[in-house]
Amino acid sequence: MSENGEQRKTPLLFVQGRRLYHLVVDAFRDLTPVILVVAVFQLLILKQPFPHLEQVLTGTVLVAAGLFLFIRGLEIGLFPLGETMAYDFARKGSLAWLLLFAFALGFGTTIAEPALIAVAGEAAKIAADGGVITPNTDNLEHYALGLRVTVALSVGFAIVVGVIRILKGWPLHYLIAAGYIGVVAITPFAPASMVGIAYDSGGVTTSTITVPLVTALGIGLASSIKGRNPMIDGFGLIAFASLTPMIFVMVYGMLLQ
């Protein structure tokens, strides 16, 4: 029994070890273009050695390790969780709970986005330098928090619209086209200082936390509904999440003005 158990365990450990090895190699491979670009310009164009080379190499290894852990976490945690919850809500048959979950998921993941937190803080500093707000700690925090909440509300709204689209089978391109028409229409009326922030907010919103869970939600929901194709209907939620922040942030700037 023991020998048979060892024979079964060894191939399993070998397969798992080989998979982990390939994931680590893939993480370094994904970073290779960035490393090559930086190395070529630093050594051949600027013709200067890397400052603090040991720190650069250590940081590169840490980034690769973080990328490996992040991708592995998506595979074993976030993607299955999002798909399972979407499937369970669809089976439950309660539209109200499904839409509430979609809004809460979009709002919660966005408010926690590290990229959005960083951009909101920088936007508050620039607003203070430009005289839009009084440069004190309370005003800076209030401005940054208001911007984050506005973007989070917009993403929650976008996910709700995207879920309804999946349920109803509405064509994606019509809604996206209408949304960008709205962005163009509202831009002339928004404060000039907010237009750039609004246009960038869509990009920083759809980042490391939001994208995996929202994508999994769309795929899981489309997979659980008869007549829906996960490839056609499951994707597209991220497009809404990138679009609506532009409108909401410009409206937020108009209200502040």
PDB file of C-alpha atoms in Angstrom:
ATOM      1  CA  MET A   1       0.000   0.000   0.000  1.00  0.00           C
ATOM      2  CA  SER A   2       2.766   2.371   0.937  1.00  0.00           C
ATOM      3  CA  GLU A   3       4.783   1.657  -2.218  1.00  0.00           C
ATOM      4  CA  ASN A   4       1.707   2.081  -4.430  1.00  0.00           C
ATOM      5  CA  GLY A   5       0.870   5.316  -2.631  1.00  0.00           C
ATOM      6  CA  GLU A   6       4.371   6.624  -3.234  1.00  0.00           C
ATOM      7  CA  GLN A   7       4.141   5.678  -6.907  1.00  0.00           C
ATOM      8  CA  ARG A   8       0.886   7.597  -7.280  1.00  0.00           C
ATOM      9  CA  LYS A   9       2.136  10.597  -5.316  1.00  0.00           C
ATOM     10  CA  THR A  10       5.411  11.040  -7.204  1.00  0.00           C
ATOM     11  CA  PRO A  11       3.874  11.646 -10.665  1.00  0.00           C
ATOM     12  CA  LEU A  12       1.367  14.075  -9.125  1.00  0.00           C
ATOM     13  CA  LEU A  13       4.112  16.054  -7.408  1.00  0.00           C
ATOM     14  CA  PHE A  14       6.129  15.992 -10.608  1.00  0.00           C
ATOM     15  CA  VAL A  15       3.205  17.336 -12.646  1.00  0.00           C
ATOM     16  CA  GLN A  16       2.498  20.083 -10.111  1.00  0.00           C
ATOM     17  CA  GLY A  17       6.156  21.045  -9.908  1.00  0.00           C
ATOM     18  CA  ARG A  18       6.431  21.152 -13.671  1.00  0.00           C
ATOM     19  CA  ARG A  19       3.324  23.353 -13.902  1.00  0.00           C
ATOM     20  CA  LEU A  20       4.695  25.767 -11.308  1.00  0.00           C
ATOM     21  CA  TYR A  21       7.995  25.876 -13.186  1.00  0.00           C
ATOM     22  CA  HIS A  22       6.232  26.789 -16.427  1.00  0.00           C
ATOM     23  CA  LEU A  23       4.203  29.485 -14.657  1.00  0.00           C
ATOM     24  CA  VAL A  24       7.373  31.060 -13.269  1.00  0.00           C
ATOM     25  CA  VAL A  25       9.040  30.895 -16.684  1.00  0.00           C
ATOM     26  CA  ASP A  26       5.960  32.478 -18.276  1.00  0.00           C
ATOM     27  CA  ALA A  27       6.066  35.322 -15.740  1.00  0.00           C
ATOM     28  CA  PHE A  28       9.687  36.121 -16.646  1.00  0.00           C
ATOM     29  CA  ARG A  29       8.870  35.764 -20.354  1.00  0.00           C
ATOM     30  CA  ASP A  30       6.039  38.297 -20.029  1.00  0.00           C
ATOM     31  CA  LEU A  31       8.465  40.767 -18.475  1.00  0.00           C
ATOM     32  CA  THR A  32      11.126  40.202 -21.143  1.00  0.00           C
ATOM     33  CA  PRO A  33       9.919  42.937 -23.583  1.00  0.00           C
ATOM     34  CA  VAL A  34       9.971  45.552 -20.811  1.00  0.00           C
ATOM     35  CA  ILE A  35      13.412  44.446 -19.653  1.00  0.00           C
ATOM     36  CA  LEU A  36      14.775  44.529 -23.211  1.00  0.00           C
ATOM     37  CA  VAL A  37      13.390  48.011 -23.914  1.00  0.00           C
ATOM     38  CA  VAL A  38      14.847  49.461 -20.714  1.00  0.00           C
ATOM     39  CA  ALA A  39      18.198  47.699 -21.220  1.00  0.00           C
ATOM     40  CA  VAL A  40      18.568  48.787 -24.861  1.00  0.00           C
ATOM     41  CA  PHE A  41      17.811  52.440 -24.171  1.00  0.00           C
ATOM     42  CA  GLN A  42      19.895  52.555 -20.992  1.00  0.00           C
ATOM     43  CA  LEU A  43      22.972  50.800 -22.392  1.00  0.00           C
ATOM     44  CA  LEU A  44      22.908  51.597 -26.137  1.00  0.00           C
ATOM     45  CA  ILE A  45      21.130  54.958 -26.395  1.00  0.00           C
ATOM     46  CA  LEU A  46      21.999  56.666 -23.113  1.00  0.00           C
ATOM     47  CA  LYS A  47      25.240  54.613 -22.885  1.00  0.00           C
ATOM     48  CA  GLN A  48      25.141  54.580 -19.098  1.00  0.00           C
ATOM     49  CA  PRO A  49      25.303  51.696 -16.640  1.00  0.00           C
ATOM     50  CA  PHE A  50      22.295  50.831 -14.531  1.00  0.00           C
ATOM     51  CA  PRO A  51      22.343  52.699 -11.225  1.00  0.00           C
ATOM     52  CA  HIS A  52      22.032  50.337  -8.262  1.00  0.00           C
ATOM     53  CA  LEU A  53      22.063  47.255 -10.476  1.00  0.00           C
ATOM     54  CA  GLU A  54      21.546  44.910  -7.513  1.00  0.00           C
ATOM     55  CA  GLN A  55      18.323  46.700  -6.570  1.00  0.00           C
ATOM     56  CA  VAL A  56      17.102  46.641 -10.175  1.00  0.00           C
ATOM     57  CA  LEU A  57      17.703  42.883 -10.455  1.00  0.00           C
ATOM     58  CA  THR A  58      16.089  42.234  -7.088  1.00  0.00           C
ATOM     59  CA  GLY A  59      13.090  44.335  -8.046  1.00  0.00           C
ATOM     60  CA  THR A  60      12.756  42.487 -11.353  1.00  0.00           C
ATOM     61  CA  VAL A  61      12.712  39.137  -9.569  1.00  0.00           C
ATOM     62  CA  LEU A  62      10.113  40.412  -7.095  1.00  0.00           C
ATOM     63  CA  VAL A  63       7.915  41.744  -9.908  1.00  0.00           C
ATOM     64  CA  ALA A  64       8.109  38.405 -11.710  1.00  0.00           C
ATOM     65  CA  ALA A  65       7.253  36.584  -8.484  1.00  0.00           C
ATOM     66  CA  GLY A  66       4.332  38.921  -7.870  1.00  0.00           C
ATOM     67  CA  LEU A  67       3.068  38.418 -11.409  1.00  0.00           C
ATOM     68  CA  PHE A  68       3.310  34.648 -10.986  1.00  0.00           C
ATOM     69  CA  LEU A  69       1.426  34.721  -7.670  1.00  0.00           C
ATOM     70  CA  PHE A  70      -1.206  37.076  -9.077  1.00  0.00           C
ATOM     71  CA  ILE A  71      -1.931  34.884 -12.103  1.00  0.00           C
ATOM     72  CA  ARG A  72      -1.980  31.762  -9.935  1.00  0.00           C
ATOM     73  CA  GLY A  73      -4.383  33.454  -7.533  1.00  0.00           C
ATOM     74  CA  LEU A  74      -6.713  34.343 -10.385  1.00  0.00           C
ATOM     75  CA  GLU A  75      -6.733  30.758 -11.621  1.00  0.00           C
ATOM     76  CA  ILE A  76      -7.466  29.074  -8.298  1.00  0.00           C
ATOM     77  CA  GLY A  77      -9.468  31.789  -6.552  1.00  0.00           C
ATOM     78  CA  LEU A  78     -11.030  34.827  -8.164  1.00  0.00           C
ATOM     79  CA  PHE A  79     -12.141  33.425 -11.527  1.00  0.00           C
ATOM     80  CA  PRO A  80     -13.830  30.309 -10.067  1.00  0.00           C
ATOM     81  CA  LEU A  81     -15.419  32.370  -7.290  1.00  0.00           C
ATOM     82  CA  GLY A  82     -16.875  34.961  -9.658  1.00  0.00           C
ATOM     83  CA  GLU A  83     -18.198  32.352 -12.068  1.00  0.00           C
ATOM     84  CA  THR A  84     -19.723  30.249  -9.284  1.00  0.00           C
ATOM     85  CA  MET A  85     -21.494  33.187  -7.644  1.00  0.00           C
ATOM     86  CA  ALA A  86     -22.879  34.405 -10.965  1.00  0.00           C
ATOM     87  CA  TYR A  87     -24.136  30.908 -11.759  1.00  0.00           C
ATOM     88  CA  ASP A  88     -25.740  30.560  -8.314  1.00  0.00           C
ATOM     89  CA  PHE A  89     -27.501  33.918  -8.582  1.00  0.00           C
ATOM     90  CA  ALA A  90     -28.811  33.005 -12.030  1.00  0.00           C
ATOM     91  CA  ARG A  91     -30.141  29.693 -10.702  1.00  0.00           C
ATOM     92  CA  LYS A  92     -31.739  31.478  -7.747  1.00  0.00           C
ATOM     93  CA  GLY A  93     -33.823  33.410 -10.261  1.00  0.00           C
ATOM     94  CA  SER A  94     -33.939  36.682  -8.330  1.00  0.00           C
ATOM     95  CA  LEU A  95     -33.215  39.617 -10.623  1.00  0.00           C
ATOM     96  CA  ALA A  96     -33.114  42.115  -7.770  1.00  0.00           C
ATOM     97  CA  TRP A  97     -30.450  40.177  -5.871  1.00  0.00           C
ATOM     98  CA  LEU A  98     -28.431  39.616  -9.030  1.00  0.00           C
ATOM     99  CA  LEU A  99     -28.419  43.328  -9.892  1.00  0.00           C
ATOM    100  CA  LEU A 100     -27.615  44.265  -6.303  1.00  0.00           C
ATOM    101  CA  PHE A 101     -24.703  41.828  -6.340  1.00  0.00           C
ATOM    102  CA  ALA A 102     -23.495  43.218  -9.687  1.00  0.00           C
ATOM    103  CA  PHE A 103     -23.587  46.804  -8.392  1.00  0.00           C
ATOM    104  CA  ALA A 104     -21.887  45.902  -5.108  1.00  0.00           C
ATOM    105  CA  LEU A 105     -19.198  43.940  -6.943  1.00  0.00           C
ATOM    106  CA  GLY A 106     -18.467  46.820  -9.313  1.00  0.00           C
ATOM    107  CA  PHE A 107     -18.484  49.409  -6.528  1.00  0.00           C
ATOM    108  CA  GLY A 108     -16.445  47.354  -4.068  1.00  0.00           C
ATOM    109  CA  THR A 109     -13.721  46.270  -6.457  1.00  0.00           C
ATOM    110  CA  THR A 110     -13.328  49.774  -7.878  1.00  0.00           C
ATOM    111  CA  ILE A 111     -13.133  51.602  -4.562  1.00  0.00           C
ATOM    112  CA  ALA A 112     -10.288  49.243  -3.611  1.00  0.00           C
ATOM    113  CA  GLU A 113      -8.323  49.641  -6.857  1.00  0.00           C
ATOM    114  CA  PRO A 114      -4.723  50.683  -6.006  1.00  0.00           C
ATOM    115  CA  ALA A 115      -4.350  52.506  -9.332  1.00  0.00           C
ATOM    116  CA  LEU A 116      -7.500  54.564  -8.710  1.00  0.00           C
ATOM    117  CA  ILE A 117      -6.363  55.430  -5.175  1.00  0.00           C
ATOM    118  CA  ALA A 118      -3.036  56.691  -6.524  1.00  0.00           C
ATOM    119  CA  VAL A 119      -4.580  58.686  -9.381  1.00  0.00           C
ATOM    120  CA  ALA A 120      -7.230  60.243  -7.117  1.00  0.00           C
ATOM    121  CA  GLY A 121      -4.533  61.379  -4.711  1.00  0.00           C
ATOM    122  CA  GLU A 122      -2.504  62.973  -7.508  1.00  0.00           C
ATOM    123  CA  ALA A 123      -5.626  64.606  -8.944  1.00  0.00           C
ATOM    124  CA  ALA A 124      -6.357  66.163  -5.544  1.00  0.00           C
ATOM    125  CA  LYS A 125      -2.838  67.611  -5.351  1.00  0.00           C
ATOM    126  CA  ILE A 126      -3.118  69.068  -8.856  1.00  0.00           C
ATOM    127  CA  ALA A 127      -6.544  70.508  -8.054  1.00  0.00           C
ATOM    128  CA  ALA A 128      -5.041  72.206  -5.000  1.00  0.00           C
ATOM    129  CA  ASP A 129      -2.109  73.578  -7.021  1.00  0.00           C
ATOM    130  CA  GLY A 130      -4.551  74.932  -9.609  1.00  0.00           C
ATOM    131  CA  GLY A 131      -6.658  76.707  -7.010  1.00  0.00           C
ATOM    132  CA  VAL A 132      -9.692  74.468  -7.491  1.00  0.00           C
ATOM    133  CA  ILE A 133      -9.676  73.501  -3.809  1.00  0.00           C
ATOM    134  CA  THR A 134      -7.989  74.921  -0.730  1.00  0.00           C
ATOM    135  CA  PRO A 135      -4.677  73.115  -0.196  1.00  0.00           C
ATOM    136  CA  ASN A 136      -5.195  71.492   3.192  1.00  0.00           C
ATOM    137  CA  THR A 137      -5.292  67.860   4.251  1.00  0.00           C
ATOM    138  CA  ASP A 138      -9.057  67.651   4.763  1.00  0.00           C
ATOM    139  CA  ASN A 139      -9.867  69.136   1.356  1.00  0.00           C
ATOM    140  CA  LEU A 140      -7.332  66.909  -0.395  1.00  0.00           C
ATOM    141  CA  GLU A 141      -8.750  63.781   1.231  1.00  0.00           C
ATOM    142  CA  HIS A 142     -12.341  64.869   0.574  1.00  0.00           C
ATOM    143  CA  TYR A 143     -11.618  65.585  -3.091  1.00  0.00           C
ATOM    144  CA  ALA A 144      -9.786  62.286  -3.616  1.00  0.00           C
ATOM    145  CA  LEU A 145     -12.491  60.308  -1.805  1.00  0.00           C
ATOM    146  CA  GLY A 146     -15.222  62.037  -3.803  1.00  0.00           C
ATOM    147  CA  LEU A 147     -13.455  61.150  -7.031  1.00  0.00           C
ATOM    148  CA  ARG A 148     -13.040  57.505  -5.976  1.00  0.00           C
ATOM    149  CA  VAL A 149     -16.675  57.184  -4.902  1.00  0.00           C
ATOM    150  CA  THR A 150     -17.835  58.766  -8.162  1.00  0.00           C
ATOM    151  CA  VAL A 151     -15.812  56.327 -10.232  1.00  0.00           C
ATOM    152  CA  ALA A 152     -16.941  53.394  -8.080  1.00  0.00           C
ATOM    153  CA  LEU A 153     -20.594  54.380  -8.509  1.00  0.00           C
ATOM    154  CA  SER A 154     -20.090  54.619 -12.249  1.00  0.00           C
ATOM    155  CA  VAL A 155     -18.570  51.135 -12.426  1.00  0.00           C
ATOM    156  CA  GLY A 156     -21.368  49.704 -10.290  1.00  0.00           C
ATOM    157  CA  PHE A 157     -23.880  51.260 -12.662  1.00  0.00           C
ATOM    158  CA  ALA A 158     -21.936  49.939 -15.653  1.00  0.00           C
ATOM    159  CA  ILE A 159     -21.920  46.372 -14.340  1.00  0.00           C
ATOM    160  CA  VAL A 160     -25.679  46.539 -13.737  1.00  0.00           C
ATOM    161  CA  VAL A 161     -26.234  47.687 -17.333  1.00  0.00           C
ATOM    162  CA  GLY A 162     -23.879  44.965 -18.569  1.00  0.00           C
ATOM    163  CA  VAL A 163     -25.725  42.271 -16.622  1.00  0.00           C
ATOM    164  CA  ILE A 164     -29.066  43.458 -17.997  1.00  0.00           C
ATOM    165  CA  ARG A 165     -27.554  43.350 -21.489  1.00  0.00           C
ATOM    166  CA  ILE A 166     -26.526  39.725 -20.976  1.00  0.00           C
ATOM    167  CA  LEU A 167     -29.978  38.820 -19.668  1.00  0.00           C
ATOM    168  CA  LYS A 168     -31.804  40.594 -22.493  1.00  0.00           C
ATOM    169  CA  GLY A 169     -29.351  39.728 -25.254  1.00  0.00           C
ATOM    170  CA  TRP A 170     -28.896  43.353 -26.361  1.00  0.00           C
ATOM    171  CA  PRO A 171     -26.158  44.003 -28.966  1.00  0.00           C
ATOM    172  CA  LEU A 172     -23.017  45.245 -27.262  1.00  0.00           C
ATOM    173  CA  HIS A 173     -21.852  47.639 -29.976  1.00  0.00           C
ATOM    174  CA  TYR A 174     -25.034  49.741 -29.890  1.00  0.00           C
ATOM    175  CA  LEU A 175     -24.664  50.440 -26.172  1.00  0.00           C
ATOM    176  CA  ILE A 176     -20.944  51.181 -26.448  1.00  0.00           C
ATOM    177  CA  ALA A 177     -21.504  53.554 -29.381  1.00  0.00           C
ATOM    178  CA  ALA A 178     -24.267  55.377 -27.497  1.00  0.00           C
ATOM    179  CA  GLY A 179     -22.005  55.684 -24.457  1.00  0.00           C
ATOM    180  CA  TYR A 180     -19.134  57.250 -26.380  1.00  0.00           C
ATOM    181  CA  ILE A 181     -21.530  59.631 -28.086  1.00  0.00           C
ATOM    182  CA  GLY A 182     -22.544  60.699 -24.584  1.00  0.00           C
ATOM    183  CA  VAL A 183     -18.881  61.171 -23.616  1.00  0.00           C
ATOM    184  CA  VAL A 184     -18.238  63.410 -26.621  1.00  0.00           C
ATOM    185  CA  ALA A 185     -21.462  65.358 -26.054  1.00  0.00           C
ATOM    186  CA  ILE A 186     -20.743  66.140 -22.402  1.00  0.00           C
ATOM    187  CA  THR A 187     -17.055  66.980 -22.808  1.00  0.00           C
ATOM    188  CA  PRO A 188     -17.517  70.647 -23.893  1.00  0.00           C
ATOM    189  CA  PHE A 189     -19.596  71.355 -20.779  1.00  0.00           C
ATOM    190  CA  ALA A 190     -17.188  69.785 -18.298  1.00  0.00           C
ATOM    191  CA  PRO A 191     -14.439  71.800 -16.555  1.00  0.00           C
ATOM    192  CA  ALA A 192     -11.251  71.631 -18.576  1.00  0.00           C
ATOM    193  CA  SER A 193      -9.329  70.515 -15.483  1.00  0.00           C
ATOM    194  CA  MET A 194     -11.546  67.427 -15.150  1.00  0.00           C
ATOM    195  CA  VAL A 195     -11.617  66.234 -18.751  1.00  0.00           C
ATOM    196  CA  GLY A 196      -8.197  64.607 -18.705  1.00  0.00           C
ATOM    197  CA  ILE A 197      -8.861  62.992 -15.317  1.00  0.00           C
ATOM    198  CA  ALA A 198     -12.219  61.722 -16.569  1.00  0.00           C
ATOM    199  CA  TYR A 199     -10.749  60.208 -19.712  1.00  0.00           C
ATOM    200  CA  ASP A 200      -7.986  58.491 -17.731  1.00  0.00           C
ATOM    201  CA  SER A 201     -10.302  57.244 -14.989  1.00  0.00           C
ATOM    202  CA  GLY A 202     -11.715  54.535 -17.251  1.00  0.00           C
ATOM    203  CA  GLY A 203      -8.281  53.039 -17.728  1.00  0.00           C
ATOM    204  CA  VAL A 204      -7.187  53.095 -14.103  1.00  0.00           C
ATOM    205  CA  THR A 205     -10.543  51.695 -13.004  1.00  0.00           C
ATOM    206  CA  THR A 206     -10.236  48.478 -14.994  1.00  0.00           C
ATOM    207  CA  SER A 207      -7.142  47.182 -13.251  1.00  0.00           C
ATOM    208  CA  THR A 208      -5.923  44.298 -11.118  1.00  0.00           C
ATOM    209  CA  ILE A 209      -8.908  43.826  -8.805  1.00  0.00           C
ATOM    210  CA  THR A 210     -11.869  44.820 -10.956  1.00  0.00           C
ATOM    211  CA  VAL A 211     -11.077  43.013 -14.215  1.00  0.00           C
ATOM    212  CA  PRO A 212     -10.799  39.394 -12.956  1.00  0.00           C
ATOM    213  CA  LEU A 213     -13.986  39.444 -10.870  1.00  0.00           C
ATOM    214  CA  VAL A 214     -16.081  41.377 -13.379  1.00  0.00           C
ATOM    215  CA  THR A 215     -14.930  39.176 -16.259  1.00  0.00           C
ATOM    216  CA  ALA A 216     -15.696  36.054 -14.247  1.00  0.00           C
ATOM    217  CA  LEU A 217     -19.146  37.466 -13.444  1.00  0.00           C
ATOM    218  CA  GLY A 218     -19.966  37.966 -17.119  1.00  0.00           C
ATOM    219  CA  ILE A 219     -18.680  34.557 -18.193  1.00  0.00           C
ATOM    220  CA  GLY A 220     -20.423  32.754 -15.341  1.00  0.00           C
ATOM    221  CA  LEU A 221     -23.712  34.531 -15.985  1.00  0.00           C
ATOM    222  CA  ALA A 222     -23.639  33.878 -19.734  1.00  0.00           C
ATOM    223  CA  SER A 223     -22.740  30.229 -19.120  1.00  0.00           C
ATOM    224  CA  SER A 224     -25.721  29.751 -16.830  1.00  0.00           C
ATOM    225  CA  ILE A 225     -28.354  31.195 -19.181  1.00  0.00           C
ATOM    226  CA  LYS A 226     -29.718  29.034 -21.971  1.00  0.00           C
ATOM    227  CA  GLY A 227     -29.135  30.541 -25.381  1.00  0.00           C
ATOM    228  CA  ARG A 228     -26.229  32.749 -24.293  1.00  0.00           C
ATOM    229  CA  ASN A 229     -22.726  32.247 -25.639  1.00  0.00           C
ATOM    230  CA  PRO A 230     -20.025  32.980 -23.038  1.00  0.00           C
ATOM    231  CA  MET A 231     -17.652  34.062 -25.796  1.00  0.00           C
ATOM    232  CA  ILE A 232     -20.140  36.525 -27.281  1.00  0.00           C
ATOM    233  CA  ASP A 233     -22.254  37.537 -24.299  1.00  0.00           C
ATOM    234  CA  GLY A 234     -19.871  36.900 -21.400  1.00  0.00           C
ATOM    235  CA  PHE A 235     -17.348  39.556 -22.342  1.00  0.00           C
ATOM    236  CA  GLY A 236     -18.045  43.256 -22.662  1.00  0.00           C
ATOM    237  CA  LEU A 237     -18.577  44.190 -19.029  1.00  0.00           C
ATOM    238  CA  ILE A 238     -15.099  45.705 -18.871  1.00  0.00           C
ATOM    239  CA  ALA A 239     -15.976  47.950 -21.823  1.00  0.00           C
ATOM    240  CA  PHE A 240     -18.852  49.399 -19.815  1.00  0.00           C
ATOM    241  CA  ALA A 241     -16.632  49.740 -16.744  1.00  0.00           C
ATOM    242  CA  SER A 242     -14.144  51.764 -18.825  1.00  0.00           C
ATOM    243  CA  LEU A 243     -16.804  53.950 -20.399  1.00  0.00           C
ATOM    244  CA  THR A 244     -19.082  55.162 -17.616  1.00  0.00           C
ATOM    245  CA  PRO A 245     -16.354  56.688 -15.368  1.00  0.00           C
ATOM    246  CA  MET A 246     -15.632  59.261 -18.069  1.00  0.00           C
ATOM    247  CA  ILE A 247     -19.216  60.508 -17.968  1.00  0.00           C
ATOM    248  CA  PHE A 248     -19.600  60.349 -14.197  1.00  0.00           C
ATOM    249  CA  VAL A 249     -16.308  62.138 -13.458  1.00  0.00           C
ATOM    250  CA  MET A 250     -17.107  64.977 -15.862  1.00  0.00           C
ATOM    251  CA  VAL A 251     -20.535  65.381 -14.240  1.00  0.00           C
ATOM    252  CA  TYR A 252     -18.801  65.331 -10.846  1.00  0.00           C
ATOM    253  CA  GLY A 253     -16.522  68.154 -12.028  1.00  0.00           C
ATOM    254  CA  MET A 254     -19.506  70.152 -13.257  1.00  0.00           C
ATOM    255  CA  LEU A 255     -21.204  69.791  -9.863  1.00  0.00           C
ATOM    256  CA  LEU A 256     -18.053  70.893  -8.057  1.00  0.00           C
ATOM    257  CA  GLN A 257     -17.728  73.905 -10.328  1.00  0.00           C
TER     258      GLN A 257
END
